[in-house]
Amino acid sequence: MPITASFTASQTLGLPSIITLTDTSTGSDATVTARRVYLQKADGTYLTPAGILTDYIVWPLDQASIDIDALDRDYALNIVVTHVTASGTAVASAAQLKVFAQHLELFDYTLTENEASDPRIVSDTRYFASRIELRVKLDAAANAIRYGNDIYGAQAMLDKAQFLMDRQNLYF
Amino acid sequence: MAQYSIPVILDIARVSAYLISMDIAKGSLFGQRVDPRWPLRLFLVRRNVEWLQGLDAAHPTLRDTANYLFDLCGGYAARALRIMTAAGVVPGDGSAGGGVVLPTPSPASYTLDFEYLIELSGADFNLTTLTEDGRAAHYDNAKIVGKDLVVMAPDIVQRSLLVGVEWQPTATGIEILIEGFDAATTHLDTRFEIFIKNPDVVLTPTDSSGGSTTGFTYTFPLTLS
């Protein structure tokens, strides 16, 4: 039975820089010797962990899942997993558009925790409008992928949310 | 003390948000203004709780954050619970702690012989009895005659219309005084909402000298004080 590539991608709470991929492929192919993972960003470049010089990350066949520590911030990614032969020829591949927004979600959650500790912060000049904007951008990023398969739109929303988080002393 | 499970708190927050939103929409009817940001605050915190609940229901901070969400619902939480109970969404979903089912009002239902809200459009106006300058501006309805009313026209202005200035009671209903208003032509689709504030109070407009009945002082056109 020929190989049909598929995988799942997830994150673990509290580890926003790590993506966990789990292989759910079916079938087999004796010529396959490795898997490659491409984390393609909206601008077409590839995201890789520090120290990896290729566009892809090697995912050994004997590992059912792999943790990739590459998210220095939140990204919308086109994840491609390719099963390749020894010569690097692709035999099967699967791709998924995903939004990884745990940095920003954790930040937003922290804002609520702070608010619970001191609700008066809601009265700060920019606080409330900024929180609304942050939430709208986060939801928009997810919806851009879910409903539009729009990695560019998703990344643009994440960038705007990131802008707020990077300047939290001004906006929150 | 029993406390509500987090899924129940999330439901309470959802229901509370729409209750608050409704009260904001009708804000001018009640003496107390409702903070228009309130449902948005609920939304923001609810999304945080939903997010963490979906990832790690046992997270050590989740309970405190959910309690904050419940607290944010304020007095609307009790109303939300009553609605959830009536809808069969039983508070306390079997998880540890469970919940408290508020007693439903007795009797369980009421028969109302009056209406609080009458919704209409320009097409419901009297198109045959016109004003002196030939406009269709009369709305006739025996239910509102002599009643303590609030009239709103959300397509025209986002507040209640000023009695005596923008509308006035008539012997058969009300007349819209807004300059240029004509239900027969330009305002056929304009929406109106007429709230009967105190159905038991009957006002009887008489003349411009003013008078007093059932505790209200009035003049004609009607002004309440």
PDB file of C-alpha atoms in Angstrom, chain A residues 11 13 101-102 105-106 108-109 111-113 115-117 119 122-124 128 131-132 135 139, chain B residues 37-38 40-41 43-45 47-49 51-52 55-56 59 61-66 68 72:
ATOM      1  CA  GLN A  11       1.619  23.184  20.858  1.00  0.00           C
ATOM      2  CA  LEU A  13       0.701  25.090  26.973  1.00  0.00           C
ATOM      3  CA  ALA A 101      -0.359  32.195  18.556  1.00  0.00           C
ATOM      4  CA  GLN A 102       0.525  30.975  22.001  1.00  0.00           C
ATOM      5  CA  GLU A 105      -2.579  34.210  23.812  1.00  0.00           C
ATOM      6  CA  LEU A 106      -0.459  33.829  26.920  1.00  0.00           C
ATOM      7  CA  ASP A 108      -3.558  38.234  26.643  1.00  0.00           C
ATOM      8  CA  TYR A 109      -4.240  35.778  29.449  1.00  0.00           C
ATOM      9  CA  LEU A 111      -3.456  40.783  31.021  1.00  0.00           C
ATOM     10  CA  THR A 112      -6.626  39.248  32.410  1.00  0.00           C
ATOM     11  CA  GLU A 113      -4.752  37.956  35.430  1.00  0.00           C
ATOM     12  CA  GLU A 115      -6.811  42.891  35.575  1.00  0.00           C
ATOM     13  CA  ALA A 116      -8.237  40.475  38.136  1.00  0.00           C
ATOM     14  CA  SER A 117      -5.589  41.626  40.578  1.00  0.00           C
ATOM     15  CA  PRO A 119      -9.502  45.948  37.988  1.00  0.00           C
ATOM     16  CA  VAL A 122      -9.503  48.991  32.864  1.00  0.00           C
ATOM     17  CA  SER A 123      -9.828  52.723  33.330  1.00  0.00           C
ATOM     18  CA  ASP A 124      -6.379  53.418  31.916  1.00  0.00           C
ATOM     19  CA  PHE A 128      -9.455  48.694  27.070  1.00  0.00           C
ATOM     20  CA  ARG A 131      -7.258  44.749  24.649  1.00  0.00           C
ATOM     21  CA  ILE A 132     -10.122  44.733  22.195  1.00  0.00           C
ATOM     22  CA  ARG A 135      -8.336  40.055  20.757  1.00  0.00           C
ATOM     23  CA  ASP A 139      -9.274  35.976  16.268  1.00  0.00           C
TER      24      ASP A 139
ATOM     25  CA  ARG B  37     -18.001  48.242  27.718  1.00  0.00           C
ATOM     26  CA  TRP B  38     -19.283  45.632  30.140  1.00  0.00           C
ATOM     27  CA  LEU B  40     -16.843  43.492  25.873  1.00  0.00           C
ATOM     28  CA  ARG B  41     -14.972  43.012  29.116  1.00  0.00           C
ATOM     29  CA  PHE B  43     -16.025  38.693  26.125  1.00  0.00           C
ATOM     30  CA  LEU B  44     -12.311  39.341  26.565  1.00  0.00           C
ATOM     31  CA  VAL B  45     -12.058  37.428  29.816  1.00  0.00           C
ATOM     32  CA  ARG B  47     -12.122  34.073  25.586  1.00  0.00           C
ATOM     33  CA  ASN B  48      -9.112  33.762  27.880  1.00  0.00           C
ATOM     34  CA  VAL B  49     -10.872  31.222  30.063  1.00  0.00           C
ATOM     35  CA  TRP B  51      -8.650  29.211  25.592  1.00  0.00           C
ATOM     36  CA  LEU B  52      -6.987  27.902  28.731  1.00  0.00           C
ATOM     37  CA  LEU B  55      -5.661  23.490  26.544  1.00  0.00           C
ATOM     38  CA  ASP B  56      -5.345  22.585  30.190  1.00  0.00           C
ATOM     39  CA  HIS B  59      -4.157  24.697  34.980  1.00  0.00           C
ATOM     40  CA  THR B  61      -4.586  29.712  37.452  1.00  0.00           C
ATOM     41  CA  LEU B  62      -7.738  28.718  35.592  1.00  0.00           C
ATOM     42  CA  ARG B  63     -10.042  28.602  38.595  1.00  0.00           C
ATOM     43  CA  ASP B  64      -9.057  32.080  39.772  1.00  0.00           C
ATOM     44  CA  THR B  65      -9.505  33.512  36.300  1.00  0.00           C
ATOM     45  CA  ALA B  66     -12.876  31.806  35.915  1.00  0.00           C
ATOM     46  CA  TYR B  68     -12.974  36.624  38.088  1.00  0.00           C
ATOM     47  CA  LEU B  72     -17.536  40.284  36.269  1.00  0.00           C
TER      48      LEU B  72
END
